[in-house]
CSV table of C-alpha atoms and ligand atoms in Angstrom, one decimal:
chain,number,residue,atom,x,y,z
A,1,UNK,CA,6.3,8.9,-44.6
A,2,UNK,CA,7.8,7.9,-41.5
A,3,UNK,CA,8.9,11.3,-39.6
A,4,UNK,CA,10.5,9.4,-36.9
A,5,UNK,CA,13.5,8.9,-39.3
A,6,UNK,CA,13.7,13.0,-39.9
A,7,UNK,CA,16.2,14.3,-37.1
A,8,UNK,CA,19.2,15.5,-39.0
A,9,UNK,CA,20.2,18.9,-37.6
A,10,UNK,CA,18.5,21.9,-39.6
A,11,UNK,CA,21.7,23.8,-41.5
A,12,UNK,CA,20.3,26.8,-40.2
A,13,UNK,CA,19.4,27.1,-37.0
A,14,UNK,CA,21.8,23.8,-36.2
A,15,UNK,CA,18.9,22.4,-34.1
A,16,UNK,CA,17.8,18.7,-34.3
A,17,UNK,CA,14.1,18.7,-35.7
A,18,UNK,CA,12.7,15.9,-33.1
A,19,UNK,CA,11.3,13.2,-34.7
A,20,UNK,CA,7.5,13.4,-33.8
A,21,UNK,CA,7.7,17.0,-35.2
A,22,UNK,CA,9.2,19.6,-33.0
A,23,UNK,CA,12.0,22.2,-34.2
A,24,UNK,CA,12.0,23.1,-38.0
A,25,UNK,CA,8.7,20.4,-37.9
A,26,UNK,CA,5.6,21.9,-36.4
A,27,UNK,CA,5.9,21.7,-32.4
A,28,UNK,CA,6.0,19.5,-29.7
A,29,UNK,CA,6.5,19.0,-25.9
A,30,UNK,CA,8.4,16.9,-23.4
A,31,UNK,CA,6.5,16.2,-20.2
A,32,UNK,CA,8.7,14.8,-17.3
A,33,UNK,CA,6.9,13.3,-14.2
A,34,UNK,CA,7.6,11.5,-11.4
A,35,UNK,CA,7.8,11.0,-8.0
A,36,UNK,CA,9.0,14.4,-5.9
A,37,UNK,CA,12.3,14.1,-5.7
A,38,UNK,CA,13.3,11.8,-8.3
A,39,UNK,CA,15.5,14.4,-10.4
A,40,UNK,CA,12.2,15.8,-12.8
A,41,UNK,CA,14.0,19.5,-12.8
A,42,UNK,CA,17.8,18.5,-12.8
A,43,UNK,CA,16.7,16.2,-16.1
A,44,UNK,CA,14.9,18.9,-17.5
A,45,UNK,CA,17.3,21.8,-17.3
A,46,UNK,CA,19.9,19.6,-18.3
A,47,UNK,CA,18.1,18.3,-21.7
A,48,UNK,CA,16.8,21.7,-22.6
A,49,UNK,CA,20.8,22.7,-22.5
A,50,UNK,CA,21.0,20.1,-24.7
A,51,UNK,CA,18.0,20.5,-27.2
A,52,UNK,CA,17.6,24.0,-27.0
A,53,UNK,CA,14.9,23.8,-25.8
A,54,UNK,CA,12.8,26.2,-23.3
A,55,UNK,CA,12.1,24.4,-20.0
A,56,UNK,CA,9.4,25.0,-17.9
A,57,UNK,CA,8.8,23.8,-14.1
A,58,UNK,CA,5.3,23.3,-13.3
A,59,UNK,CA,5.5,25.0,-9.6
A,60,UNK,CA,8.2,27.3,-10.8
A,61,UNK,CA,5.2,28.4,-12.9
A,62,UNK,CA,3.0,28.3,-10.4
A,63,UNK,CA,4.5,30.4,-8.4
A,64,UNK,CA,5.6,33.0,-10.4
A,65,UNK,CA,2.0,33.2,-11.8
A,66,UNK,CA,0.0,32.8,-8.4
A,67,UNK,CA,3.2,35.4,-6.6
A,68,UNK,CA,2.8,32.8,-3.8
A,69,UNK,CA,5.7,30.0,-3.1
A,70,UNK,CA,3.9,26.2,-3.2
A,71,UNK,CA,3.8,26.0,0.8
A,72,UNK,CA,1.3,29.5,1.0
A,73,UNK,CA,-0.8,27.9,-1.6
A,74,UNK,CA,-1.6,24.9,0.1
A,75,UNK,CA,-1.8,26.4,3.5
A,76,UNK,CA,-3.9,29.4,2.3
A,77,UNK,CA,-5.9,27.1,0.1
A,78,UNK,CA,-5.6,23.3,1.0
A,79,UNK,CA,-4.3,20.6,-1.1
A,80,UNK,CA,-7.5,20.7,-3.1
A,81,UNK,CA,-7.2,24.0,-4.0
A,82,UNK,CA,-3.8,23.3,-4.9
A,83,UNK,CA,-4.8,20.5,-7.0
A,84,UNK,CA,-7.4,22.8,-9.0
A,85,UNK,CA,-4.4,25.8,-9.9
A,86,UNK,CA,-2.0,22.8,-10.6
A,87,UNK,CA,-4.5,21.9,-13.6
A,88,UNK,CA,-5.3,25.4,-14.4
A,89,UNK,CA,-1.8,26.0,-15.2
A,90,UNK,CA,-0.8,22.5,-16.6
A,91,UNK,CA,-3.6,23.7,-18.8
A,92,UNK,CA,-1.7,26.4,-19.5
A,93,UNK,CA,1.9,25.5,-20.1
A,94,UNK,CA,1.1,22.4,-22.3
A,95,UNK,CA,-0.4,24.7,-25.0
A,96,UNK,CA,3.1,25.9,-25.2
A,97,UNK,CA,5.4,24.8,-28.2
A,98,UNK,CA,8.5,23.1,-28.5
A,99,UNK,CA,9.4,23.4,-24.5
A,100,UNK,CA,9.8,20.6,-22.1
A,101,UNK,CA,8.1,20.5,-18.8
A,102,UNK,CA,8.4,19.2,-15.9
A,103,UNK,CA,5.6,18.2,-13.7
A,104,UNK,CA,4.8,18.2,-9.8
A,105,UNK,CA,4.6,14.7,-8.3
A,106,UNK,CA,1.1,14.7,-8.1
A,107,UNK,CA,0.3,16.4,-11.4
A,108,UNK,CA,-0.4,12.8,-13.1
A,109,UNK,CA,-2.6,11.8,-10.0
A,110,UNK,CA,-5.4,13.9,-10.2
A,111,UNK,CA,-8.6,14.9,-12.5
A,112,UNK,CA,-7.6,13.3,-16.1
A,113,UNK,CA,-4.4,15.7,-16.3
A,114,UNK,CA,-2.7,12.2,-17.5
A,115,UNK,CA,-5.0,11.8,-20.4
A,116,UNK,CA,-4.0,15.2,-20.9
A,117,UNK,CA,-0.5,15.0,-20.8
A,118,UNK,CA,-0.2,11.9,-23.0
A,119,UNK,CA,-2.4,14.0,-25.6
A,120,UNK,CA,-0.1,17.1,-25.1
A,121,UNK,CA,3.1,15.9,-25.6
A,122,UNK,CA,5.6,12.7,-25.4
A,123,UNK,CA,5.4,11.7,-21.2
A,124,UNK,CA,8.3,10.5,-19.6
A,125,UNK,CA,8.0,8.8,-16.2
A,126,UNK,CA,11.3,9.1,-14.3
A,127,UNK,CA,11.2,6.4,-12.3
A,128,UNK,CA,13.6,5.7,-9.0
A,129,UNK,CA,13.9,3.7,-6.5
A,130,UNK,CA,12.0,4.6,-3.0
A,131,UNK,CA,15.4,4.8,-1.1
A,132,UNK,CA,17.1,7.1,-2.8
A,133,UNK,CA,13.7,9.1,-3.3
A,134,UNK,CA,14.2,9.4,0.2
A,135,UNK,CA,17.7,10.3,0.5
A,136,UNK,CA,16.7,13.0,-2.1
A,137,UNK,CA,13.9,14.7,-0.2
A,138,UNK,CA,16.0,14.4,3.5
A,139,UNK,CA,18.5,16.6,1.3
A,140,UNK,CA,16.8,18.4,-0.4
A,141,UNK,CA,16.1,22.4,0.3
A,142,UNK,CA,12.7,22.7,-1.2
A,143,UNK,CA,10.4,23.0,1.2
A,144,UNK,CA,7.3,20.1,0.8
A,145,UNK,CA,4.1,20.6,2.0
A,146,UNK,CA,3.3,17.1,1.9
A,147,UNK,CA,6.1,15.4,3.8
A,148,UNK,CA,6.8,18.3,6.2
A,149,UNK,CA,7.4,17.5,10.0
A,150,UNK,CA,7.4,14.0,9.0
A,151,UNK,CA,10.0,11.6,10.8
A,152,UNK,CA,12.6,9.1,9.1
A,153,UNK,CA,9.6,5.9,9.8
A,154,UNK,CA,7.0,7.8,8.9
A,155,UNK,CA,8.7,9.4,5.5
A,156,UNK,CA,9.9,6.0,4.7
A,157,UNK,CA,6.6,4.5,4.8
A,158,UNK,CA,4.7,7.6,3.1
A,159,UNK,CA,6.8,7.4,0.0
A,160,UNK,CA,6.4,3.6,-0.3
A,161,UNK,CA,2.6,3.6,0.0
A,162,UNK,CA,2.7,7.0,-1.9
A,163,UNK,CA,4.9,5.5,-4.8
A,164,UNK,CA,3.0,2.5,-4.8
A,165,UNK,CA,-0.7,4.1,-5.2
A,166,UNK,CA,0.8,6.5,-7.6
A,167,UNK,CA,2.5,4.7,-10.4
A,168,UNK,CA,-0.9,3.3,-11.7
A,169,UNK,CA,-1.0,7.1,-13.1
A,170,UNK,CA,3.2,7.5,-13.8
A,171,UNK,CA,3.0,4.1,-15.7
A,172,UNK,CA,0.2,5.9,-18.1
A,173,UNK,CA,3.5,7.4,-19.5
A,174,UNK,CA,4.8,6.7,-23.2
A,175,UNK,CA,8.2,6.5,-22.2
A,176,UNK,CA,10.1,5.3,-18.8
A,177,UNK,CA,13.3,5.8,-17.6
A,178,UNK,CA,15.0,4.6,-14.5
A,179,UNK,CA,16.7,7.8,-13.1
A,180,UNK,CA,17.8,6.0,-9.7
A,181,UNK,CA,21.5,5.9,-10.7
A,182,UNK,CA,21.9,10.0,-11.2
A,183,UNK,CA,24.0,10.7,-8.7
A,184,UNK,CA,26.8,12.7,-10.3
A,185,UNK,CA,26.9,15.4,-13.1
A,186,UNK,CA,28.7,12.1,-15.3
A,187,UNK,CA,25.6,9.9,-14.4
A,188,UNK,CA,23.4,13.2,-15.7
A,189,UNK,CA,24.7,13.2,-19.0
A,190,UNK,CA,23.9,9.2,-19.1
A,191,UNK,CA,21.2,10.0,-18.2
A,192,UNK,CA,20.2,12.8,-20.9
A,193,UNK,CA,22.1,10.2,-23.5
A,194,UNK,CA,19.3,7.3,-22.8
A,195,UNK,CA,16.6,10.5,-22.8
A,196,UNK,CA,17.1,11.1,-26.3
A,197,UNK,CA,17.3,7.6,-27.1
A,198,UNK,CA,14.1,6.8,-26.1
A,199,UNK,CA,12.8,9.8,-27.8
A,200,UNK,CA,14.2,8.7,-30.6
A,201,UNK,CA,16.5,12.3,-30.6
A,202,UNK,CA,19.8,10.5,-31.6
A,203,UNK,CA,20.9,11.0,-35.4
B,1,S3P,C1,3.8,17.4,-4.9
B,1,S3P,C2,5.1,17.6,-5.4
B,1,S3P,C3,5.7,18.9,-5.5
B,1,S3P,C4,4.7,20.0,-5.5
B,1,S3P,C5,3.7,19.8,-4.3
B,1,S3P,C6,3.0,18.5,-4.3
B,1,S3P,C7,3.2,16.0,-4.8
B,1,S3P,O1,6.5,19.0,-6.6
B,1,S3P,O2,3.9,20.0,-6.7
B,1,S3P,O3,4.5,20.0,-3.1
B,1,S3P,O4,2.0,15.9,-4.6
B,1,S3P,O5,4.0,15.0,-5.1
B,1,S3P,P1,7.9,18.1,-6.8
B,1,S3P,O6,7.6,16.8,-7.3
B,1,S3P,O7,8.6,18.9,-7.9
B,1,S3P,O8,8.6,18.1,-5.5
């Protein structure tokens, strides 16, 4: 039998079995990656709201588990040694049921953690334009090993050449979705809307 057709809400628990099994139906994941700052933790906040669902950030994680913020770990340990506890702990949180996740930029760019991914769970890439990328991370509060101290040129051209290199991984991803318009908490909702869509979530 098809499953995909199965997503009428459960009577008792009122939650919508997802279609590839999920609540009521076994377990299942949603992986959201993307370039940093392209909306991965606003988009997964807002749809575990909507599903339910428990979300999990990837260097939220990190750092609660490690007790060291993202910048200590790479100055302490380098980005390689980064890389090494990002996959440890991907490792971890994809074993996890029914949650959505949302990864760090890089997760899908090193070792086979996009293999894994795709195996773990259904992969959305959130993908958005480099410009507003950009206008993103010159707002944004989180502090970024990786682009730190760099200037307007030089972050301009970083993400672009960054972006570029990196989507051969991102486009690995079962699912894409262009998240370059979600600039207001309207366009958010839109943007969940299309999310279950293309999950196949909507009765
Ligand atoms: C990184 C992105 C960051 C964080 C680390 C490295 C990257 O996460 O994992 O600073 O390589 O793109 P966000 O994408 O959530 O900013």
């Amino acid at each position: 039998m098809d499953n995909r057709t199965q997503h009428a809400p459960d009577s008792e628990t009122n939650q919508t079995p997802l279609p590839w099994g999920g609540a009521g139906g076994g377990f299942s994941r949603i992986i959201l990656i993307g370039y940093m700052g392209a909306g991965k933790t606003t988009v997964g906040k807002a749809l575990s709201k909507e599903l339910g669902m428990p979300f999990y950030d990837l260097d939220w994680y990190i750092e609660s588990r490690r007790r060291k913020t993202i910048p200590q770990i790479f100055a302490e340990l380098g980005e390689e040694g980064f890389r090494n506890i990002e996959r440890n702990m991907l490792h971890e949180v994809a074993e996890f049921e029914d949650v959505i996740i949302s990864c760090g930029g890089g997760t899908p760019c090193f070792f086979d953690n996009m293999d894994y991914m795709n195996q773990q769970g259904q992969v959305v890439y959130l993908r958005c334009e480099p410009d507003v990328l950009e206008k993103h991370l010159r707002m944004g509060k989180v502090e970024r090993p990786l682009i730190k101290g760099k200037n307007a040129e030089e972050l301009t051209a970083f993400i672009r050449e960054q972006l570029d290199y990196r989507e051969q991984f991102y486009n690995k991803a079962r699912y894409t979705l262009d998240v370059s318009l979600m600039d207001n908490y309207d366009k958010i909702k839109i943007t969940i809307e299309k999310l279950k869509e293309l999950l196949s979530l909507v009765p």
